[in-house]
Amino acid sequence: MRHPLFASFAVGLVTAFVVGIGVTEVASRWIAFSLFVGIPAEFVAGLLALAVTYAVLTRKVAPVPETTE
């Protein structure tokens, strides 16, 4: 993959929107200003998804040694 940072950003952005909307909608039943709960959840989920995706896409995999029997 040529641009792991771009792919990570895209995954983080989509995750942030989905989590933000979901948390805001679920919290709206109990909290009048549910957006104040949804925005921090959106921010944390987006950053976490970005970091995990970037780490997975840029990791170096060591070759597995062959065993001779």
JSON list of N, CA and C in Angstrom, two decimals:
[
{"chain": "A", "resi": 1, "resn": "MET", "atom": "N", "xyz": [0.85, -1.17, 0.00]},
{"chain": "A", "resi": 1, "resn": "MET", "atom": "CA", "xyz": [0.00, 0.00, 0.00]},
{"chain": "A", "resi": 1, "resn": "MET", "atom": "C", "xyz": [0.89, 1.23, 0.00]},
{"chain": "A", "resi": 2, "resn": "ARG", "atom": "N", "xyz": [0.60, 2.16, -0.84]},
{"chain": "A", "resi": 2, "resn": "ARG", "atom": "CA", "xyz": [1.47, 3.32, -0.99]},
{"chain": "A", "resi": 2, "resn": "ARG", "atom": "C", "xyz": [1.24, 4.39, 0.05]},
{"chain": "A", "resi": 3, "resn": "HIS", "atom": "N", "xyz": [0.01, 4.57, 0.48]},
{"chain": "A", "resi": 3, "resn": "HIS", "atom": "CA", "xyz": [-0.30, 5.64, 1.41]},
{"chain": "A", "resi": 3, "resn": "HIS", "atom": "C", "xyz": [-1.05, 5.12, 2.64]},
{"chain": "A", "resi": 4, "resn": "PRO", "atom": "N", "xyz": [-0.33, 4.55, 3.58]},
{"chain": "A", "resi": 4, "resn": "PRO", "atom": "CA", "xyz": [-1.02, 4.03, 4.76]},
{"chain": "A", "resi": 4, "resn": "PRO", "atom": "C", "xyz": [-1.61, 5.13, 5.63]},
{"chain": "A", "resi": 5, "resn": "LEU", "atom": "N", "xyz": [-1.02, 6.33, 5.59]},
{"chain": "A", "resi": 5, "resn": "LEU", "atom": "CA", "xyz": [-1.55, 7.42, 6.39]},
{"chain": "A", "resi": 5, "resn": "LEU", "atom": "C", "xyz": [-2.91, 7.88, 5.85]},
{"chain": "A", "resi": 6, "resn": "PHE", "atom": "N", "xyz": [-3.05, 7.93, 4.53]},
{"chain": "A", "resi": 6, "resn": "PHE", "atom": "CA", "xyz": [-4.33, 8.31, 3.92]},
{"chain": "A", "resi": 6, "resn": "PHE", "atom": "C", "xyz": [-5.41, 7.28, 4.23]},
{"chain": "A", "resi": 7, "resn": "ALA", "atom": "N", "xyz": [-5.06, 6.00, 4.12]},
{"chain": "A", "resi": 7, "resn": "ALA", "atom": "CA", "xyz": [-6.03, 4.95, 4.42]},
{"chain": "A", "resi": 7, "resn": "ALA", "atom": "C", "xyz": [-6.41, 4.98, 5.90]},
{"chain": "A", "resi": 8, "resn": "SER", "atom": "N", "xyz": [-5.45, 5.22, 6.76]},
{"chain": "A", "resi": 8, "resn": "SER", "atom": "CA", "xyz": [-5.72, 5.30, 8.20]},
{"chain": "A", "resi": 8, "resn": "SER", "atom": "C", "xyz": [-6.63, 6.49, 8.51]},
{"chain": "A", "resi": 9, "resn": "PHE", "atom": "N", "xyz": [-6.38, 7.61, 7.85]},
{"chain": "A", "resi": 9, "resn": "PHE", "atom": "CA", "xyz": [-7.22, 8.79, 8.05]},
{"chain": "A", "resi": 9, "resn": "PHE", "atom": "C", "xyz": [-8.65, 8.52, 7.60]},
{"chain": "A", "resi": 10, "resn": "ALA", "atom": "N", "xyz": [-8.80, 7.84, 6.48]},
{"chain": "A", "resi": 10, "resn": "ALA", "atom": "CA", "xyz": [-10.15, 7.53, 5.98]},
{"chain": "A", "resi": 10, "resn": "ALA", "atom": "C", "xyz": [-10.89, 6.61, 6.94]},
{"chain": "A", "resi": 11, "resn": "VAL", "atom": "N", "xyz": [-10.21, 5.59, 7.46]},
{"chain": "A", "resi": 11, "resn": "VAL", "atom": "CA", "xyz": [-10.84, 4.67, 8.41]},
{"chain": "A", "resi": 11, "resn": "VAL", "atom": "C", "xyz": [-11.20, 5.42, 9.69]},
{"chain": "A", "resi": 12, "resn": "GLY", "atom": "N", "xyz": [-10.30, 6.28, 10.18]},
{"chain": "A", "resi": 12, "resn": "GLY", "atom": "CA", "xyz": [-10.58, 7.05, 11.39]},
{"chain": "A", "resi": 12, "resn": "GLY", "atom": "C", "xyz": [-11.75, 7.99, 11.22]},
{"chain": "A", "resi": 13, "resn": "LEU", "atom": "N", "xyz": [-11.84, 8.61, 10.06]},
{"chain": "A", "resi": 13, "resn": "LEU", "atom": "CA", "xyz": [-12.94, 9.55, 9.80]},
{"chain": "A", "resi": 13, "resn": "LEU", "atom": "C", "xyz": [-14.29, 8.84, 9.74]},
{"chain": "A", "resi": 14, "resn": "VAL", "atom": "N", "xyz": [-14.34, 7.73, 9.05]},
{"chain": "A", "resi": 14, "resn": "VAL", "atom": "CA", "xyz": [-15.59, 6.96, 8.96]},
{"chain": "A", "resi": 14, "resn": "VAL", "atom": "C", "xyz": [-16.00, 6.44, 10.34]},
{"chain": "A", "resi": 15, "resn": "THR", "atom": "N", "xyz": [-15.02, 5.93, 11.08]},
{"chain": "A", "resi": 15, "resn": "THR", "atom": "CA", "xyz": [-15.30, 5.43, 12.42]},
{"chain": "A", "resi": 15, "resn": "THR", "atom": "C", "xyz": [-15.81, 6.55, 13.32]},
{"chain": "A", "resi": 16, "resn": "ALA", "atom": "N", "xyz": [-15.19, 7.71, 13.23]},
{"chain": "A", "resi": 16, "resn": "ALA", "atom": "CA", "xyz": [-15.60, 8.85, 14.05]},
{"chain": "A", "resi": 16, "resn": "ALA", "atom": "C", "xyz": [-17.05, 9.24, 13.77]},
{"chain": "A", "resi": 17, "resn": "PHE", "atom": "N", "xyz": [-17.41, 9.31, 12.50]},
{"chain": "A", "resi": 17, "resn": "PHE", "atom": "CA", "xyz": [-18.78, 9.69, 12.16]},
{"chain": "A", "resi": 17, "resn": "PHE", "atom": "C", "xyz": [-19.79, 8.65, 12.63]},
{"chain": "A", "resi": 18, "resn": "VAL", "atom": "N", "xyz": [-19.48, 7.39, 12.42]},
{"chain": "A", "resi": 18, "resn": "VAL", "atom": "CA", "xyz": [-20.42, 6.32, 12.81]},
{"chain": "A", "resi": 18, "resn": "VAL", "atom": "C", "xyz": [-20.60, 6.28, 14.33]},
{"chain": "A", "resi": 19, "resn": "VAL", "atom": "N", "xyz": [-19.48, 6.34, 15.06]},
{"chain": "A", "resi": 19, "resn": "VAL", "atom": "CA", "xyz": [-19.57, 6.29, 16.52]},
{"chain": "A", "resi": 19, "resn": "VAL", "atom": "C", "xyz": [-20.23, 7.55, 17.06]},
{"chain": "A", "resi": 20, "resn": "GLY", "atom": "N", "xyz": [-19.87, 8.70, 16.52]},
{"chain": "A", "resi": 20, "resn": "GLY", "atom": "CA", "xyz": [-20.46, 9.96, 16.98]},
{"chain": "A", "resi": 20, "resn": "GLY", "atom": "C", "xyz": [-21.97, 10.01, 16.80]},
{"chain": "A", "resi": 21, "resn": "ILE", "atom": "N", "xyz": [-22.42, 9.59, 15.64]},
{"chain": "A", "resi": 21, "resn": "ILE", "atom": "CA", "xyz": [-23.86, 9.59, 15.38]},
{"chain": "A", "resi": 21, "resn": "ILE", "atom": "C", "xyz": [-24.56, 8.55, 16.26]},
{"chain": "A", "resi": 22, "resn": "GLY", "atom": "N", "xyz": [-23.95, 7.38, 16.38]},
{"chain": "A", "resi": 22, "resn": "GLY", "atom": "CA", "xyz": [-24.56, 6.32, 17.18]},
{"chain": "A", "resi": 22, "resn": "GLY", "atom": "C", "xyz": [-24.67, 6.69, 18.65]},
{"chain": "A", "resi": 23, "resn": "VAL", "atom": "N", "xyz": [-23.58, 7.22, 19.22]},
{"chain": "A", "resi": 23, "resn": "VAL", "atom": "CA", "xyz": [-23.61, 7.59, 20.63]},
{"chain": "A", "resi": 23, "resn": "VAL", "atom": "C", "xyz": [-24.58, 8.74, 20.87]},
{"chain": "A", "resi": 24, "resn": "THR", "atom": "N", "xyz": [-24.60, 9.70, 19.96]},
{"chain": "A", "resi": 24, "resn": "THR", "atom": "CA", "xyz": [-25.52, 10.84, 20.12]},
{"chain": "A", "resi": 24, "resn": "THR", "atom": "C", "xyz": [-26.98, 10.38, 20.08]},
{"chain": "A", "resi": 25, "resn": "GLU", "atom": "N", "xyz": [-27.29, 9.47, 19.18]},
{"chain": "A", "resi": 25, "resn": "GLU", "atom": "CA", "xyz": [-28.67, 8.98, 19.08]},
{"chain": "A", "resi": 25, "resn": "GLU", "atom": "C", "xyz": [-29.07, 8.14, 20.28]},
{"chain": "A", "resi": 26, "resn": "VAL", "atom": "N", "xyz": [-28.16, 7.30, 20.74]},
{"chain": "A", "resi": 26, "resn": "VAL", "atom": "CA", "xyz": [-28.49, 6.46, 21.90]},
{"chain": "A", "resi": 26, "resn": "VAL", "atom": "C", "xyz": [-28.63, 7.32, 23.16]},
{"chain": "A", "resi": 27, "resn": "ALA", "atom": "N", "xyz": [-27.74, 8.29, 23.33]},
{"chain": "A", "resi": 27, "resn": "ALA", "atom": "CA", "xyz": [-27.77, 9.14, 24.52]},
{"chain": "A", "resi": 27, "resn": "ALA", "atom": "C", "xyz": [-28.91, 10.15, 24.51]},
{"chain": "A", "resi": 28, "resn": "SER", "atom": "N", "xyz": [-29.50, 10.39, 23.35]},
{"chain": "A", "resi": 28, "resn": "SER", "atom": "CA", "xyz": [-30.58, 11.39, 23.27]},
{"chain": "A", "resi": 28, "resn": "SER", "atom": "C", "xyz": [-31.82, 10.96, 24.04]},
{"chain": "A", "resi": 29, "resn": "ARG", "atom": "N", "xyz": [-31.94, 9.68, 24.35]},
{"chain": "A", "resi": 29, "resn": "ARG", "atom": "CA", "xyz": [-33.10, 9.22, 25.12]},
{"chain": "A", "resi": 29, "resn": "ARG", "atom": "C", "xyz": [-33.03, 9.66, 26.57]},
{"chain": "A", "resi": 30, "resn": "TRP", "atom": "N", "xyz": [-31.79, 9.78, 27.09]},
{"chain": "A", "resi": 30, "resn": "TRP", "atom": "CA", "xyz": [-31.62, 10.09, 28.51]},
{"chain": "A", "resi": 30, "resn": "TRP", "atom": "C", "xyz": [-31.04, 11.47, 28.78]},
{"chain": "A", "resi": 31, "resn": "ILE", "atom": "N", "xyz": [-30.29, 12.03, 27.82]},
{"chain": "A", "resi": 31, "resn": "ILE", "atom": "CA", "xyz": [-29.60, 13.30, 28.04]},
{"chain": "A", "resi": 31, "resn": "ILE", "atom": "C", "xyz": [-30.10, 14.31, 27.02]},
{"chain": "A", "resi": 32, "resn": "ALA", "atom": "N", "xyz": [-30.45, 15.50, 27.49]},
{"chain": "A", "resi": 32, "resn": "ALA", "atom": "CA", "xyz": [-30.98, 16.53, 26.59]},
{"chain": "A", "resi": 32, "resn": "ALA", "atom": "C", "xyz": [-29.90, 17.01, 25.62]},
{"chain": "A", "resi": 33, "resn": "PHE", "atom": "N", "xyz": [-28.69, 17.23, 26.10]},
{"chain": "A", "resi": 33, "resn": "PHE", "atom": "CA", "xyz": [-27.60, 17.69, 25.24]},
{"chain": "A", "resi": 33, "resn": "PHE", "atom": "C", "xyz": [-26.68, 16.51, 24.91]},
{"chain": "A", "resi": 34, "resn": "SER", "atom": "N", "xyz": [-27.21, 15.53, 24.19]},
{"chain": "A", "resi": 34, "resn": "SER", "atom": "CA", "xyz": [-26.48, 14.29, 23.92]},
{"chain": "A", "resi": 34, "resn": "SER", "atom": "C", "xyz": [-25.28, 14.51, 23.01]},
{"chain": "A", "resi": 35, "resn": "LEU", "atom": "N", "xyz": [-25.26, 15.62, 22.30]},
{"chain": "A", "resi": 35, "resn": "LEU", "atom": "CA", "xyz": [-24.12, 15.90, 21.43]},
{"chain": "A", "resi": 35, "resn": "LEU", "atom": "C", "xyz": [-22.84, 16.11, 22.24]},
{"chain": "A", "resi": 36, "resn": "PHE", "atom": "N", "xyz": [-22.99, 16.59, 23.48]},
{"chain": "A", "resi": 36, "resn": "PHE", "atom": "CA", "xyz": [-21.82, 16.78, 24.34]},
{"chain": "A", "resi": 36, "resn": "PHE", "atom": "C", "xyz": [-21.23, 15.45, 24.79]},
{"chain": "A", "resi": 37, "resn": "VAL", "atom": "N", "xyz": [-21.97, 14.37, 24.67]},
{"chain": "A", "resi": 37, "resn": "VAL", "atom": "CA", "xyz": [-21.45, 13.04, 24.94]},
{"chain": "A", "resi": 37, "resn": "VAL", "atom": "C", "xyz": [-20.93, 12.42, 23.65]},
{"chain": "A", "resi": 38, "resn": "GLY", "atom": "N", "xyz": [-21.60, 12.70, 22.55]},
{"chain": "A", "resi": 38, "resn": "GLY", "atom": "CA", "xyz": [-21.22, 12.11, 21.27]},
{"chain": "A", "resi": 38, "resn": "GLY", "atom": "C", "xyz": [-19.92, 12.64, 20.70]},
{"chain": "A", "resi": 39, "resn": "ILE", "atom": "N", "xyz": [-19.64, 13.92, 20.88]},
{"chain": "A", "resi": 39, "resn": "ILE", "atom": "CA", "xyz": [-18.43, 14.51, 20.31]},
{"chain": "A", "resi": 39, "resn": "ILE", "atom": "C", "xyz": [-17.16, 13.92, 20.94]},
{"chain": "A", "resi": 40, "resn": "PRO", "atom": "N", "xyz": [-17.03, 13.84, 22.26]},
{"chain": "A", "resi": 40, "resn": "PRO", "atom": "CA", "xyz": [-15.82, 13.20, 22.80]},
{"chain": "A", "resi": 40, "resn": "PRO", "atom": "C", "xyz": [-15.69, 11.73, 22.41]},
{"chain": "A", "resi": 41, "resn": "ALA", "atom": "N", "xyz": [-16.81, 11.01, 22.38]},
{"chain": "A", "resi": 41, "resn": "ALA", "atom": "CA", "xyz": [-16.77, 9.60, 21.97]},
{"chain": "A", "resi": 41, "resn": "ALA", "atom": "C", "xyz": [-16.31, 9.49, 20.52]},
{"chain": "A", "resi": 42, "resn": "GLU", "atom": "N", "xyz": [-16.79, 10.39, 19.68]},
{"chain": "A", "resi": 42, "resn": "GLU", "atom": "CA", "xyz": [-16.40, 10.42, 18.28]},
{"chain": "A", "resi": 42, "resn": "GLU", "atom": "C", "xyz": [-14.91, 10.68, 18.13]},
{"chain": "A", "resi": 43, "resn": "PHE", "atom": "N", "xyz": [-14.41, 11.63, 18.90]},
{"chain": "A", "resi": 43, "resn": "PHE", "atom": "CA", "xyz": [-12.99, 12.00, 18.84]},
{"chain": "A", "resi": 43, "resn": "PHE", "atom": "C", "xyz": [-12.09, 10.84, 19.27]},
{"chain": "A", "resi": 44, "resn": "VAL", "atom": "N", "xyz": [-12.44, 10.21, 20.38]},
{"chain": "A", "resi": 44, "resn": "VAL", "atom": "CA", "xyz": [-11.63, 9.11, 20.90]},
{"chain": "A", "resi": 44, "resn": "VAL", "atom": "C", "xyz": [-11.67, 7.91, 19.95]},
{"chain": "A", "resi": 45, "resn": "ALA", "atom": "N", "xyz": [-12.83, 7.56, 19.45]},
{"chain": "A", "resi": 45, "resn": "ALA", "atom": "CA", "xyz": [-12.96, 6.41, 18.56]},
{"chain": "A", "resi": 45, "resn": "ALA", "atom": "C", "xyz": [-12.22, 6.64, 17.24]},
{"chain": "A", "resi": 46, "resn": "GLY", "atom": "N", "xyz": [-12.30, 7.86, 16.72]},
{"chain": "A", "resi": 46, "resn": "GLY", "atom": "CA", "xyz": [-11.60, 8.18, 15.47]},
{"chain": "A", "resi": 46, "resn": "GLY", "atom": "C", "xyz": [-10.10, 8.11, 15.63]},
{"chain": "A", "resi": 47, "resn": "LEU", "atom": "N", "xyz": [-9.57, 8.66, 16.72]},
{"chain": "A", "resi": 47, "resn": "LEU", "atom": "CA", "xyz": [-8.13, 8.60, 16.94]},
{"chain": "A", "resi": 47, "resn": "LEU", "atom": "C", "xyz": [-7.65, 7.17, 17.19]},
{"chain": "A", "resi": 48, "resn": "LEU", "atom": "N", "xyz": [-8.43, 6.42, 17.92]},
{"chain": "A", "resi": 48, "resn": "LEU", "atom": "CA", "xyz": [-8.06, 5.03, 18.18]},
{"chain": "A", "resi": 48, "resn": "LEU", "atom": "C", "xyz": [-8.05, 4.21, 16.89]},
{"chain": "A", "resi": 49, "resn": "ALA", "atom": "N", "xyz": [-9.06, 4.39, 16.06]},
{"chain": "A", "resi": 49, "resn": "ALA", "atom": "CA", "xyz": [-9.12, 3.66, 14.78]},
{"chain": "A", "resi": 49, "resn": "ALA", "atom": "C", "xyz": [-7.99, 4.08, 13.86]},
{"chain": "A", "resi": 50, "resn": "LEU", "atom": "N", "xyz": [-7.67, 5.36, 13.83]},
{"chain": "A", "resi": 50, "resn": "LEU", "atom": "CA", "xyz": [-6.56, 5.86, 13.01]},
{"chain": "A", "resi": 50, "resn": "LEU", "atom": "C", "xyz": [-5.25, 5.24, 13.46]},
{"chain": "A", "resi": 51, "resn": "ALA", "atom": "N", "xyz": [-4.99, 5.24, 14.75]},
{"chain": "A", "resi": 51, "resn": "ALA", "atom": "CA", "xyz": [-3.72, 4.72, 15.27]},
{"chain": "A", "resi": 51, "resn": "ALA", "atom": "C", "xyz": [-3.58, 3.21, 15.04]},
{"chain": "A", "resi": 52, "resn": "VAL", "atom": "N", "xyz": [-4.65, 2.48, 15.28]},
{"chain": "A", "resi": 52, "resn": "VAL", "atom": "CA", "xyz": [-4.59, 1.02, 15.10]},
{"chain": "A", "resi": 52, "resn": "VAL", "atom": "C", "xyz": [-4.42, 0.68, 13.62]},
{"chain": "A", "resi": 53, "resn": "THR", "atom": "N", "xyz": [-5.15, 1.35, 12.75]},
{"chain": "A", "resi": 53, "resn": "THR", "atom": "CA", "xyz": [-5.04, 1.09, 11.32]},
{"chain": "A", "resi": 53, "resn": "THR", "atom": "C", "xyz": [-3.64, 1.43, 10.80]},
{"chain": "A", "resi": 54, "resn": "TYR", "atom": "N", "xyz": [-3.08, 2.53, 11.24]},
{"chain": "A", "resi": 54, "resn": "TYR", "atom": "CA", "xyz": [-1.73, 2.91, 10.81]},
{"chain": "A", "resi": 54, "resn": "TYR", "atom": "C", "xyz": [-0.71, 1.91, 11.31]},
{"chain": "A", "resi": 55, "resn": "ALA", "atom": "N", "xyz": [-0.85, 1.46, 12.54]},
{"chain": "A", "resi": 55, "resn": "ALA", "atom": "CA", "xyz": [0.09, 0.47, 13.09]},
{"chain": "A", "resi": 55, "resn": "ALA", "atom": "C", "xyz": [0.01, -0.84, 12.33]},
{"chain": "A", "resi": 56, "resn": "VAL", "atom": "N", "xyz": [-1.18, -1.27, 11.98]},
{"chain": "A", "resi": 56, "resn": "VAL", "atom": "CA", "xyz": [-1.34, -2.53, 11.25]},
{"chain": "A", "resi": 56, "resn": "VAL", "atom": "C", "xyz": [-0.80, -2.41, 9.83]},
{"chain": "A", "resi": 57, "resn": "LEU", "atom": "N", "xyz": [-1.05, -1.29, 9.17]},
{"chain": "A", "resi": 57, "resn": "LEU", "atom": "CA", "xyz": [-0.61, -1.14, 7.78]},
{"chain": "A", "resi": 57, "resn": "LEU", "atom": "C", "xyz": [0.88, -0.91, 7.63]},
{"chain": "A", "resi": 58, "resn": "THR", "atom": "N", "xyz": [1.55, -0.42, 8.66]},
{"chain": "A", "resi": 58, "resn": "THR", "atom": "CA", "xyz": [2.97, -0.11, 8.53]},
{"chain": "A", "resi": 58, "resn": "THR", "atom": "C", "xyz": [3.87, -1.07, 9.29]},
{"chain": "A", "resi": 59, "resn": "ARG", "atom": "N", "xyz": [3.32, -2.14, 9.86]},
{"chain": "A", "resi": 59, "resn": "ARG", "atom": "CA", "xyz": [4.17, -3.06, 10.62]},
{"chain": "A", "resi": 59, "resn": "ARG", "atom": "C", "xyz": [5.05, -3.87, 9.69]},
{"chain": "A", "resi": 60, "resn": "LYS", "atom": "N", "xyz": [6.21, -4.18, 10.19]},
{"chain": "A", "resi": 60, "resn": "LYS", "atom": "CA", "xyz": [7.16, -5.02, 9.45]},
{"chain": "A", "resi": 60, "resn": "LYS", "atom": "C", "xyz": [6.98, -6.45, 9.93]},
{"chain": "A", "resi": 61, "resn": "VAL", "atom": "N", "xyz": [6.83, -7.34, 9.01]},
{"chain": "A", "resi": 61, "resn": "VAL", "atom": "CA", "xyz": [6.62, -8.74, 9.33]},
{"chain": "A", "resi": 61, "resn": "VAL", "atom": "C", "xyz": [7.93, -9.48, 9.04]},
{"chain": "A", "resi": 62, "resn": "ALA", "atom": "N", "xyz": [8.45, -10.14, 10.05]},
{"chain": "A", "resi": 62, "resn": "ALA", "atom": "CA", "xyz": [9.68, -10.90, 9.88]},
{"chain": "A", "resi": 62, "resn": "ALA", "atom": "C", "xyz": [9.40, -12.19, 9.13]},
{"chain": "A", "resi": 63, "resn": "PRO", "atom": "N", "xyz": [10.33, -12.59, 8.28]},
{"chain": "A", "resi": 63, "resn": "PRO", "atom": "CA", "xyz": [10.11, -13.86, 7.58]},
{"chain": "A", "resi": 63, "resn": "PRO", "atom": "C", "xyz": [10.17, -15.05, 8.55]},
{"chain": "A", "resi": 64, "resn": "VAL", "atom": "N", "xyz": [9.38, -16.03, 8.25]},
{"chain": "A", "resi": 64, "resn": "VAL", "atom": "CA", "xyz": [9.30, -17.23, 9.09]},
{"chain": "A", "resi": 64, "resn": "VAL", "atom": "C", "xyz": [10.40, -18.20, 8.63]},
{"chain": "A", "resi": 65, "resn": "PRO", "atom": "N", "xyz": [11.28, -18.63, 9.54]},
{"chain": "A", "resi": 65, "resn": "PRO", "atom": "CA", "xyz": [12.33, -19.55, 9.11]},
{"chain": "A", "resi": 65, "resn": "PRO", "atom": "C", "xyz": [11.75, -20.93, 8.77]},
{"chain": "A", "resi": 66, "resn": "GLU", "atom": "N", "xyz": [12.33, -21.54, 7.75]},
{"chain": "A", "resi": 66, "resn": "GLU", "atom": "CA", "xyz": [11.87, -22.86, 7.36]},
{"chain": "A", "resi": 66, "resn": "GLU", "atom": "C", "xyz": [12.50, -23.91, 8.24]},
{"chain": "A", "resi": 67, "resn": "THR", "atom": "N", "xyz": [11.73, -24.91, 8.57]},
{"chain": "A", "resi": 67, "resn": "THR", "atom": "CA", "xyz": [12.25, -26.00, 9.38]},
{"chain": "A", "resi": 67, "resn": "THR", "atom": "C", "xyz": [12.59, -27.17, 8.48]},
{"chain": "A", "resi": 68, "resn": "THR", "atom": "N", "xyz": [13.71, -27.78, 8.74]},
{"chain": "A", "resi": 68, "resn": "THR", "atom": "CA", "xyz": [14.09, -28.95, 7.96]},
{"chain": "A", "resi": 68, "resn": "THR", "atom": "C", "xyz": [13.99, -30.19, 8.85]},
{"chain": "A", "resi": 69, "resn": "GLU", "atom": "N", "xyz": [13.41, -31.20, 8.33]},
{"chain": "A", "resi": 69, "resn": "GLU", "atom": "CA", "xyz": [13.23, -32.43, 9.11]},
{"chain": "A", "resi": 69, "resn": "GLU", "atom": "C", "xyz": [13.96, -33.55, 8.47]}
]
